[in-house]
GROMACS .gro file of C-alpha atoms in nm:
model
  434
    1UNK     CA    1   0.798   0.956  -0.986
    2UNK     CA    2   0.472   1.131  -1.075
    3UNK     CA    3   0.475   1.474  -1.240
    4UNK     CA    4   0.169   1.694  -1.276
    5UNK     CA    5   0.093   2.032  -1.429
    6UNK     CA    6  -0.212   2.238  -1.330
    7UNK     CA    7  -0.299   2.588  -1.448
    8UNK     CA    8  -0.623   2.785  -1.458
    9UNK     CA    9  -0.820   2.515  -1.286
   10UNK     CA   10  -1.048   2.640  -1.010
   11UNK     CA   11  -0.841   2.822  -0.747
   12UNK     CA   12  -0.515   2.718  -0.917
   13UNK     CA   13  -0.419   2.996  -1.160
   14UNK     CA   14  -0.046   3.021  -1.237
   15UNK     CA   15   0.024   2.677  -1.095
   16UNK     CA   16   0.382   2.572  -1.027
   17UNK     CA   17   0.619   2.849  -1.134
   18UNK     CA   18   0.948   2.703  -1.009
   19UNK     CA   19   1.001   2.498  -1.325
   20UNK     CA   20   1.006   2.607  -1.687
   21UNK     CA   21   0.746   2.355  -1.801
   22UNK     CA   22   0.510   2.405  -1.504
   23UNK     CA   23   0.539   2.044  -1.385
   24UNK     CA   24   0.596   1.960  -1.018
   25UNK     CA   25   0.687   1.622  -0.873
   26UNK     CA   26   0.473   1.407  -0.647
   27UNK     CA   27   0.699   1.191  -0.433
   28UNK     CA   28   0.642   0.875  -0.236
   29UNK     CA   29   0.514   1.110   0.035
   30UNK     CA   30   0.368   1.442  -0.077
   31UNK     CA   31   0.221   1.715   0.141
   32UNK     CA   32   0.010   2.010   0.031
   33UNK     CA   33  -0.050   2.296   0.272
   34UNK     CA   34  -0.237   2.621   0.235
   35UNK     CA   35  -0.530   2.830   0.347
   36UNK     CA   36  -0.881   2.692   0.320
   37UNK     CA   37  -1.002   2.725  -0.038
   38UNK     CA   38  -0.648   2.777  -0.170
   39UNK     CA   39  -0.660   2.463  -0.385
   40UNK     CA   40  -0.455   2.201  -0.201
   41UNK     CA   41  -0.743   1.950  -0.205
   42UNK     CA   42  -0.805   2.037  -0.570
   43UNK     CA   43  -0.454   1.920  -0.654
   44UNK     CA   44  -0.493   1.605  -0.444
   45UNK     CA   45  -0.824   1.524  -0.616
   46UNK     CA   46  -0.668   1.565  -0.961
   47UNK     CA   47  -0.383   1.331  -0.867
   48UNK     CA   48  -0.635   1.077  -0.738
   49UNK     CA   49  -0.839   1.107  -1.059
   50UNK     CA   50  -0.540   1.060  -1.288
   51UNK     CA   51  -0.414   0.761  -1.092
   52UNK     CA   52  -0.755   0.603  -1.139
   53UNK     CA   53  -0.759   0.680  -1.514
   54UNK     CA   54  -0.413   0.528  -1.544
   55UNK     CA   55  -0.536   0.219  -1.363
   56UNK     CA   56  -0.832   0.156  -1.594
   57UNK     CA   57  -0.619   0.219  -1.902
   58UNK     CA   58  -0.325  -0.001  -1.812
   59UNK     CA   59  -0.548  -0.271  -1.664
   60UNK     CA   60  -0.754  -0.267  -1.986
   61UNK     CA   61  -1.077  -0.215  -1.792
   62UNK     CA   62  -1.210   0.038  -2.045
   63UNK     CA   63  -1.152   0.089  -2.413
   64UNK     CA   64  -0.991   0.398  -2.557
   65UNK     CA   65  -1.305   0.520  -2.730
   66UNK     CA   66  -1.493   0.539  -2.401
   67UNK     CA   67  -1.210   0.713  -2.216
   68UNK     CA   68  -1.148   0.977  -2.484
   69UNK     CA   69  -1.491   1.141  -2.465
   70UNK     CA   70  -1.608   1.466  -2.312
   71UNK     CA   71  -1.872   1.289  -2.108
   72UNK     CA   72  -1.613   1.060  -1.947
   73UNK     CA   73  -1.392   1.355  -1.856
   74UNK     CA   74  -1.685   1.542  -1.702
   75UNK     CA   75  -1.786   1.237  -1.498
   76UNK     CA   76  -1.426   1.197  -1.385
   77UNK     CA   77  -1.418   1.550  -1.243
   78UNK     CA   78  -1.772   1.521  -1.106
   79UNK     CA   79  -1.660   1.231  -0.884
   80UNK     CA   80  -1.479   1.486  -0.666
   81UNK     CA   81  -1.718   1.775  -0.737
   82UNK     CA   82  -1.456   1.974  -0.930
   83UNK     CA   83  -1.616   1.968  -1.276
   84UNK     CA   84  -1.702   2.340  -1.258
   85UNK     CA   85  -1.332   2.425  -1.217
   86UNK     CA   86  -1.248   2.338  -1.577
   87UNK     CA   87  -1.243   2.608  -1.846
   88UNK     CA   88  -1.104   2.649  -2.194
   89UNK     CA   89  -0.798   2.811  -2.033
   90UNK     CA   90  -0.724   2.511  -1.812
   91UNK     CA   91  -0.395   2.325  -1.858
   92UNK     CA   92  -0.380   1.983  -1.695
   93UNK     CA   93  -0.116   1.718  -1.760
   94UNK     CA   94  -0.002   1.407  -1.575
   95UNK     CA   95   0.301   1.187  -1.630
   96UNK     CA   96   0.478   0.899  -1.459
   97UNK     CA   97   0.693   0.610  -1.579
   98UNK     CA   98   0.389   0.425  -1.713
   99UNK     CA   99   0.166   0.680  -1.884
  100UNK     CA  100   0.132   1.039  -2.006
  101UNK     CA  101  -0.208   1.210  -1.986
  102UNK     CA  102  -0.316   1.549  -2.113
  103UNK     CA  103  -0.654   1.719  -2.138
  104UNK     CA  104  -0.729   1.865  -2.479
  105UNK     CA  105  -1.070   2.011  -2.564
  106UNK     CA  106  -1.228   1.848  -2.255
  107UNK     CA  107  -1.102   1.507  -2.365
  108UNK     CA  108  -0.841   1.278  -2.216
  109UNK     CA  109  -0.549   1.208  -2.447
  110UNK     CA  110  -0.289   0.957  -2.337
  111UNK     CA  111   0.028   0.779  -2.437
  112UNK     CA  112   0.130   0.447  -2.283
  113UNK     CA  113   0.498   0.451  -2.189
  114UNK     CA  114   0.551   0.120  -2.010
  115UNK     CA  115   0.254  -0.106  -1.949
  116UNK     CA  116   0.464  -0.415  -1.879
  117UNK     CA  117   0.621  -0.266  -1.564
  118UNK     CA  118   0.295  -0.120  -1.431
  119UNK     CA  119   0.215  -0.189  -1.065
  120UNK     CA  120  -0.159  -0.173  -1.010
  121UNK     CA  121  -0.260   0.043  -0.710
  122UNK     CA  122  -0.537   0.037  -0.456
  123UNK     CA  123  -0.638   0.403  -0.463
  124UNK     CA  124  -0.826   0.548  -0.168
  125UNK     CA  125  -0.927   0.909  -0.122
  126UNK     CA  126  -1.007   0.978   0.244
  127UNK     CA  127  -1.213   1.298   0.252
  128UNK     CA  128  -1.242   1.556   0.528
  129UNK     CA  129  -1.611   1.463   0.567
  130UNK     CA  130  -1.514   1.113   0.681
  131UNK     CA  131  -1.660   1.151   1.030
  132UNK     CA  132  -2.002   1.096   0.871
  133UNK     CA  133  -1.930   0.723   0.859
  134UNK     CA  134  -1.903   0.718   1.236
  135UNK     CA  135  -2.270   0.803   1.285
  136UNK     CA  136  -2.425   0.611   0.996
  137UNK     CA  137  -2.479   0.234   0.994
  138UNK     CA  138  -2.684   0.179   0.680
  139UNK     CA  139  -2.487   0.339   0.400
  140UNK     CA  140  -2.713   0.207   0.126
  141UNK     CA  141  -2.995   0.429   0.252
  142UNK     CA  142  -2.796   0.748   0.205
  143UNK     CA  143  -2.870   0.951  -0.104
  144UNK     CA  144  -2.717   1.249  -0.283
  145UNK     CA  145  -2.373   1.213  -0.127
  146UNK     CA  146  -2.065   1.312  -0.329
  147UNK     CA  147  -1.928   1.008  -0.512
  148UNK     CA  148  -1.592   1.034  -0.335
  149UNK     CA  149  -1.758   1.023   0.006
  150UNK     CA  150  -1.982   0.735  -0.102
  151UNK     CA  151  -1.672   0.550  -0.217
  152UNK     CA  152  -1.512   0.601   0.124
  153UNK     CA  153  -1.827   0.480   0.298
  154UNK     CA  154  -1.813   0.153   0.108
  155UNK     CA  155  -1.439   0.115   0.170
  156UNK     CA  156  -1.501   0.166   0.542
  157UNK     CA  157  -1.784  -0.086   0.540
  158UNK     CA  158  -1.563  -0.343   0.366
  159UNK     CA  159  -1.283  -0.278   0.612
  160UNK     CA  160  -1.488  -0.329   0.927
  161UNK     CA  161  -1.659  -0.641   0.790
  162UNK     CA  162  -1.361  -0.809   0.628
  163UNK     CA  163  -1.118  -0.771   0.915
  164UNK     CA  164  -1.113  -0.928   1.256
  165UNK     CA  165  -1.112  -0.608   1.455
  166UNK     CA  166  -1.086  -0.704   1.817
  167UNK     CA  167  -0.874  -0.509   2.063
  168UNK     CA  168  -0.685  -0.329   1.784
  169UNK     CA  169  -0.451  -0.058   1.909
  170UNK     CA  170  -0.531   0.277   1.745
  171UNK     CA  171  -0.284   0.563   1.689
  172UNK     CA  172  -0.464   0.754   1.964
  173UNK     CA  173  -0.287   0.682   2.292
  174UNK     CA  174  -0.455   0.415   2.508
  175UNK     CA  175  -0.750   0.385   2.271
  176UNK     CA  176  -0.846   0.048   2.121
  177UNK     CA  177  -1.096  -0.036   1.848
  178UNK     CA  178  -1.324  -0.332   1.785
  179UNK     CA  179  -1.614  -0.421   1.558
  180UNK     CA  180  -1.930  -0.541   1.732
  181UNK     CA  181  -2.083  -0.769   1.470
  182UNK     CA  182  -2.405  -0.821   1.664
  183UNK     CA  183  -2.471  -0.447   1.689
  184UNK     CA  184  -2.308  -0.378   1.351
  185UNK     CA  185  -2.104  -0.092   1.488
  186UNK     CA  186  -1.749   0.006   1.564
  187UNK     CA  187  -1.667   0.058   1.930
  188UNK     CA  188  -1.378   0.240   2.095
  189UNK     CA  189  -1.261   0.157   2.443
  190UNK     CA  190  -0.992   0.205   2.704
  191UNK     CA  191  -0.935   0.040   3.041
  192UNK     CA  192  -1.192   0.279   3.186
  193UNK     CA  193  -1.477   0.291   2.936
  194UNK     CA  194  -1.630   0.154   2.617
  195UNK     CA  195  -1.872   0.320   2.377
  196UNK     CA  196  -1.989   0.316   2.018
  197UNK     CA  197  -1.799   0.532   1.773
  198UNK     CA  198  -2.127   0.710   1.695
  199UNK     CA  199  -2.127   0.837   2.057
  200UNK     CA  200  -1.756   0.913   2.079
  201UNK     CA  201  -1.570   1.244   2.067
  202UNK     CA  202  -1.540   1.423   1.733
  203UNK     CA  203  -1.165   1.355   1.719
  204UNK     CA  204  -1.232   0.981   1.741
  205UNK     CA  205  -1.506   1.004   1.479
  206UNK     CA  206  -1.261   1.169   1.241
  207UNK     CA  207  -0.948   0.966   1.310
  208UNK     CA  208  -1.082   0.612   1.359
  209UNK     CA  209  -1.238   0.576   1.009
  210UNK     CA  210  -0.909   0.707   0.864
  211UNK     CA  211  -0.721   0.454   1.076
  212UNK     CA  212  -0.946   0.159   0.989
  213UNK     CA  213  -0.943   0.214   0.611
  214UNK     CA  214  -0.572   0.296   0.590
  215UNK     CA  215  -0.478  -0.006   0.800
  216UNK     CA  216  -0.712  -0.233   0.603
  217UNK     CA  217  -0.568  -0.149   0.264
  218UNK     CA  218  -0.209  -0.131   0.385
  219UNK     CA  219  -0.239  -0.474   0.546
  220UNK     CA  220  -0.419  -0.613   0.241
  221UNK     CA  221  -0.132  -0.514   0.014
  222UNK     CA  222   0.120  -0.668   0.253
  223UNK     CA  223  -0.078  -0.992   0.264
  224UNK     CA  224  -0.102  -0.990  -0.115
  225UNK     CA  225   0.275  -1.029  -0.127
  226UNK     CA  226   0.240  -1.373   0.033
  227UNK     CA  227  -0.102  -1.492  -0.069
  228UNK     CA  228  -0.392  -1.367  -0.279
  229UNK     CA  229  -0.753  -1.463  -0.217
  230UNK     CA  230  -1.002  -1.375  -0.485
  231UNK     CA  231  -1.306  -1.176  -0.377
  232UNK     CA  232  -1.540  -1.360  -0.609
  233UNK     CA  233  -1.549  -1.662  -0.837
  234UNK     CA  234  -1.592  -1.430  -1.136
  235UNK     CA  235  -1.274  -1.242  -1.044
  236UNK     CA  236  -1.091  -1.568  -0.998
  237UNK     CA  237  -1.204  -1.707  -1.335
  238UNK     CA  238  -1.112  -1.388  -1.516
  239UNK     CA  239  -0.767  -1.386  -1.357
  240UNK     CA  240  -0.707  -1.750  -1.439
  241UNK     CA  241  -0.826  -1.703  -1.798
  242UNK     CA  242  -0.592  -1.406  -1.847
  243UNK     CA  243  -0.310  -1.589  -1.676
  244UNK     CA  244  -0.359  -1.898  -1.890
  245UNK     CA  245  -0.354  -1.698  -2.211
  246UNK     CA  246  -0.034  -1.514  -2.132
  247UNK     CA  247   0.160  -1.787  -1.957
  248UNK     CA  248   0.057  -2.105  -2.142
  249UNK     CA  249   0.371  -2.129  -2.349
  250UNK     CA  250   0.593  -2.044  -2.056
  251UNK     CA  251   0.427  -2.302  -1.833
  252UNK     CA  252   0.506  -2.570  -2.088
  253UNK     CA  253   0.874  -2.492  -2.053
  254UNK     CA  254   0.868  -2.620  -1.696
  255UNK     CA  255   0.800  -2.973  -1.590
  256UNK     CA  256   0.517  -3.070  -1.365
  257UNK     CA  257   0.777  -3.174  -1.112
  258UNK     CA  258   0.900  -2.815  -1.088
  259UNK     CA  259   0.552  -2.685  -1.017
  260UNK     CA  260   0.414  -2.953  -0.786
  261UNK     CA  261   0.594  -2.836  -0.469
  262UNK     CA  262   0.411  -2.504  -0.487
  263UNK     CA  263   0.055  -2.577  -0.598
  264UNK     CA  264  -0.163  -2.837  -0.767
  265UNK     CA  265  -0.174  -2.764  -1.137
  266UNK     CA  266  -0.541  -2.723  -1.234
  267UNK     CA  267  -0.673  -2.944  -1.507
  268UNK     CA  268  -0.949  -2.866  -1.758
  269UNK     CA  269  -0.907  -2.494  -1.688
  270UNK     CA  270  -1.053  -2.523  -1.339
  271UNK     CA  271  -0.962  -2.225  -1.118
  272UNK     CA  272  -0.707  -2.275  -0.845
  273UNK     CA  273  -0.704  -2.120  -0.499
  274UNK     CA  274  -0.479  -1.913  -0.276
  275UNK     CA  275  -0.183  -1.888  -0.508
  276UNK     CA  276   0.125  -1.805  -0.301
  277UNK     CA  277   0.273  -1.480  -0.425
  278UNK     CA  278   0.587  -1.330  -0.277
  279UNK     CA  279   0.862  -1.086  -0.353
  280UNK     CA  280   1.020  -1.363  -0.561
  281UNK     CA  281   0.842  -1.557  -0.836
  282UNK     CA  282   0.716  -1.883  -0.692
  283UNK     CA  283   0.747  -2.126  -0.980
  284UNK     CA  284   1.101  -2.071  -1.106
  285UNK     CA  285   1.429  -1.918  -1.010
  286UNK     CA  286   1.408  -1.541  -0.936
  287UNK     CA  287   1.664  -1.445  -1.197
  288UNK     CA  288   1.483  -1.617  -1.484
  289UNK     CA  289   1.304  -1.405  -1.736
  290UNK     CA  290   0.990  -1.618  -1.714
  291UNK     CA  291   0.951  -1.574  -1.341
  292UNK     CA  292   0.995  -1.202  -1.382
  293UNK     CA  293   0.724  -1.201  -1.650
  294UNK     CA  294   0.479  -1.377  -1.422
  295UNK     CA  295   0.551  -1.141  -1.131
  296UNK     CA  296   0.498  -0.842  -1.357
  297UNK     CA  297   0.169  -0.991  -1.472
  298UNK     CA  298   0.058  -1.025  -1.110
  299UNK     CA  299   0.160  -0.665  -1.041
  300UNK     CA  300  -0.051  -0.544  -1.332
  301UNK     CA  301  -0.348  -0.764  -1.248
  302UNK     CA  302  -0.374  -0.746  -0.869
  303UNK     CA  303  -0.368  -0.440  -0.646
  304UNK     CA  304  -0.001  -0.444  -0.547
  305UNK     CA  305   0.053  -0.103  -0.389
  306UNK     CA  306  -0.150   0.144  -0.184
  307UNK     CA  307  -0.203   0.506  -0.288
  308UNK     CA  308  -0.349   0.672   0.019
  309UNK     CA  309  -0.477   1.028  -0.027
  310UNK     CA  310  -0.581   1.189   0.301
  311UNK     CA  311  -0.746   1.524   0.358
  312UNK     CA  312  -0.649   1.690   0.685
  313UNK     CA  313  -0.551   1.393   0.905
  314UNK     CA  314  -0.538   1.634   1.200
  315UNK     CA  315  -0.914   1.706   1.204
  316UNK     CA  316  -1.051   1.761   1.557
  317UNK     CA  317  -0.739   1.616   1.719
  318UNK     CA  318  -0.522   1.735   2.006
  319UNK     CA  319  -0.161   1.808   1.893
  320UNK     CA  320  -0.023   1.487   2.048
  321UNK     CA  321  -0.282   1.281   1.859
  322UNK     CA  322  -0.203   1.470   1.537
  323UNK     CA  323   0.158   1.357   1.577
  324UNK     CA  324   0.049   0.998   1.633
  325UNK     CA  325  -0.183   0.986   1.333
  326UNK     CA  326   0.091   1.130   1.107
  327UNK     CA  327   0.335   0.865   1.230
  328UNK     CA  328   0.076   0.594   1.168
  329UNK     CA  329   0.023   0.709   0.809
  330UNK     CA  330   0.398   0.696   0.744
  331UNK     CA  331   0.404   0.345   0.889
  332UNK     CA  332   0.130   0.242   0.642
  333UNK     CA  333   0.328   0.408   0.364
  334UNK     CA  334   0.634   0.202   0.450
  335UNK     CA  335   0.437  -0.122   0.445
  336UNK     CA  336   0.527  -0.160   0.077
  337UNK     CA  337   0.811   0.007  -0.112
  338UNK     CA  338   0.578   0.111  -0.395
  339UNK     CA  339   0.311   0.275  -0.178
  340UNK     CA  340   0.227   0.646  -0.199
  341UNK     CA  341   0.087   0.886   0.058
  342UNK     CA  342  -0.058   1.227  -0.026
  343UNK     CA  343  -0.165   1.457   0.258
  344UNK     CA  344  -0.338   1.795   0.265
  345UNK     CA  345  -0.295   1.970   0.597
  346UNK     CA  346  -0.315   2.291   0.799
  347UNK     CA  347  -0.118   2.144   1.087
  348UNK     CA  348   0.238   2.244   1.183
  349UNK     CA  349   0.241   1.936   1.408
  350UNK     CA  350   0.192   1.707   1.109
  351UNK     CA  351   0.475   1.882   0.924
  352UNK     CA  352   0.712   1.869   1.219
  353UNK     CA  353   0.636   1.499   1.274
  354UNK     CA  354   0.732   1.433   0.913
  355UNK     CA  355   1.047   1.641   0.962
  356UNK     CA  356   1.142   1.421   1.257
  357UNK     CA  357   1.085   1.113   1.039
  358UNK     CA  358   1.313   1.260   0.772
  359UNK     CA  359   1.585   1.348   1.023
  360UNK     CA  360   1.566   1.004   1.183
  361UNK     CA  361   1.610   0.837   0.843
  362UNK     CA  362   1.913   1.058   0.773
  363UNK     CA  363   2.076   0.960   1.103
  364UNK     CA  364   1.991   0.593   1.049
  365UNK     CA  365   2.159   0.608   0.709
  366UNK     CA  366   2.471   0.748   0.876
  367UNK     CA  367   2.483   0.446   1.103
  368UNK     CA  368   2.334   0.618   1.409
  369UNK     CA  369   2.062   0.394   1.548
  370UNK     CA  370   1.759   0.602   1.644
  371UNK     CA  371   1.495   0.327   1.630
  372UNK     CA  372   1.418   0.368   1.999
  373UNK     CA  373   1.311   0.727   1.929
  374UNK     CA  374   1.161   0.696   1.581
  375UNK     CA  375   1.092   0.335   1.473
  376UNK     CA  376   1.220   0.230   1.130
  377UNK     CA  377   0.870   0.206   0.985
  378UNK     CA  378   0.807   0.569   1.082
  379UNK     CA  379   1.119   0.696   0.909
  380UNK     CA  380   1.131   0.829   0.554
  381UNK     CA  381   1.421   0.956   0.346
  382UNK     CA  382   1.422   1.320   0.238
  383UNK     CA  383   1.454   1.223  -0.129
  384UNK     CA  384   1.116   1.049  -0.110
  385UNK     CA  385   0.931   1.354   0.022
  386UNK     CA  386   0.784   1.655  -0.157
  387UNK     CA  387   0.594   1.939   0.009
  388UNK     CA  388   0.415   2.236  -0.145
  389UNK     CA  389   0.240   2.550  -0.036
  390UNK     CA  390  -0.069   2.641  -0.237
  391UNK     CA  391  -0.128   3.014  -0.213
  392UNK     CA  392  -0.284   3.290  -0.427
  393UNK     CA  393  -0.331   3.055  -0.722
  394UNK     CA  394   0.030   2.935  -0.717
  395UNK     CA  395   0.204   2.618  -0.603
  396UNK     CA  396   0.558   2.637  -0.469
  397UNK     CA  397   0.792   2.397  -0.296
  398UNK     CA  398   0.862   2.439   0.076
  399UNK     CA  399   1.144   2.182   0.083
  400UNK     CA  400   1.470   2.316   0.225
  401UNK     CA  401   1.740   2.117   0.046
  402UNK     CA  402   2.031   2.248   0.256
  403UNK     CA  403   1.867   2.136   0.581
  404UNK     CA  404   1.686   1.839   0.426
  405UNK     CA  405   1.363   1.945   0.596
  406UNK     CA  406   1.020   2.087   0.520
  407UNK     CA  407   0.988   2.458   0.596
  408UNK     CA  408   0.697   2.491   0.843
  409UNK     CA  409   0.713   2.871   0.863
  410UNK     CA  410   0.448   2.933   0.597
  411UNK     CA  411   0.196   2.723   0.782
  412UNK     CA  412   0.286   2.857   1.128
  413UNK     CA  413   0.302   3.232   1.056
  414UNK     CA  414  -0.010   3.277   1.263
  415UNK     CA  415   0.182   3.182   1.578
  416UNK     CA  416   0.427   3.463   1.509
  417UNK     CA  417   0.140   3.708   1.459
  418UNK     CA  418  -0.028   3.596   1.783
  419UNK     CA  419   0.300   3.639   1.972
  420UNK     CA  420   0.349   3.983   1.816
  421UNK     CA  421   0.002   4.094   1.927
  422UNK     CA  422   0.073   3.965   2.279
  423UNK     CA  423   0.401   4.158   2.291
  424UNK     CA  424   0.224   4.474   2.176
  425UNK     CA  425  -0.039   4.430   2.447
  426UNK     CA  426   0.235   4.396   2.710
  427UNK     CA  427   0.399   4.712   2.577
  428UNK     CA  428   0.067   4.896   2.601
  429UNK     CA  429   0.024   4.785   2.962
  430UNK     CA  430   0.377   4.892   3.057
  431UNK     CA  431   0.343   5.228   2.883
  432UNK     CA  432   0.010   5.288   3.052
  433UNK     CA  433   0.160   5.221   3.398
  434UNK     CA  434   0.438   5.466   3.325
   0.00000   0.00000   0.00000
């Protein structure tokens, strides 16, 4: 479980006031709602940034001296264009089971809690400006884009090129997606029409890039559980070198006969290919300490979970499509037990879809089969969900523990106000007739 504390950082002033220490929990699924400019995306961007810092620390991709500098901290915040939010009054802390991070004098200070158990994530921030990728083919020619958007552009480009996207069902009803390699463009089509994504409706231009990238990384993590293919020879050699150093003594404990059924043992330190990797260690019995050590090493070395951070999945979508895209994101979340999903939203339809997923999981746990209504992969247990309203510089929980639901009233107050105005107009008409 992730905990984070934010005070006096941009629009966030008092932060979370429902705990004595100011920390609030980020669950397997976390939702942040609030008015535009309230700070919900600010919180999501900080979580994304700290997850990335944790990754480079625990994967030993940077040394401590480089991380603990003011310039590194400023660059970290600049990635999401939030560097101006920091002041001497800011209080920012992050903690999970692996690492504790705090910001002191514009420098990152950290304490490693449990590096051995670390599960390396694929972290993807999907920004609200994502529809730009739908109308641009040559990303390398773009200049002066925010780093986070540039990062998403490259992730999208990798996704459409590395996957066989032909006749893929999208979350939007009756809409399919394919990649036209000859034209180098994504196309959407139904039984009645086909057109390039760059010519499609704004809702498609917003939702399809989200769909493609989320599906790509979710599927990649699932495939990683059975087989891992290195992206480059350099990556493969580095992995094998690290593996050899850590596991050499343990490998000697097992005979060649034990290993031969699974892969050819490389000789002279030559790299080997397509190592099968599953939920259970592949070269010894699951309960052995050595197998567990190797699996942990793989978890630290390879991206083994997906942290998906999505701004406003409902953008430009009809309510029914908002429901479908929310269900799709939960399905991606459930693709791996260690995945995380963080959503910022203005949509009551997204919240109510998640509430249905929570309720379905509760009924399923009671032995009431509801799979025909809400499929298992679209269900999520209440204990794995956290939801917060960000308002007037404060963050507060909108989870209703008695009902085991998210309270949508804060986000849907406008409907009440609209209905009140309508009632008042009716009263005025009636009074005028009298």
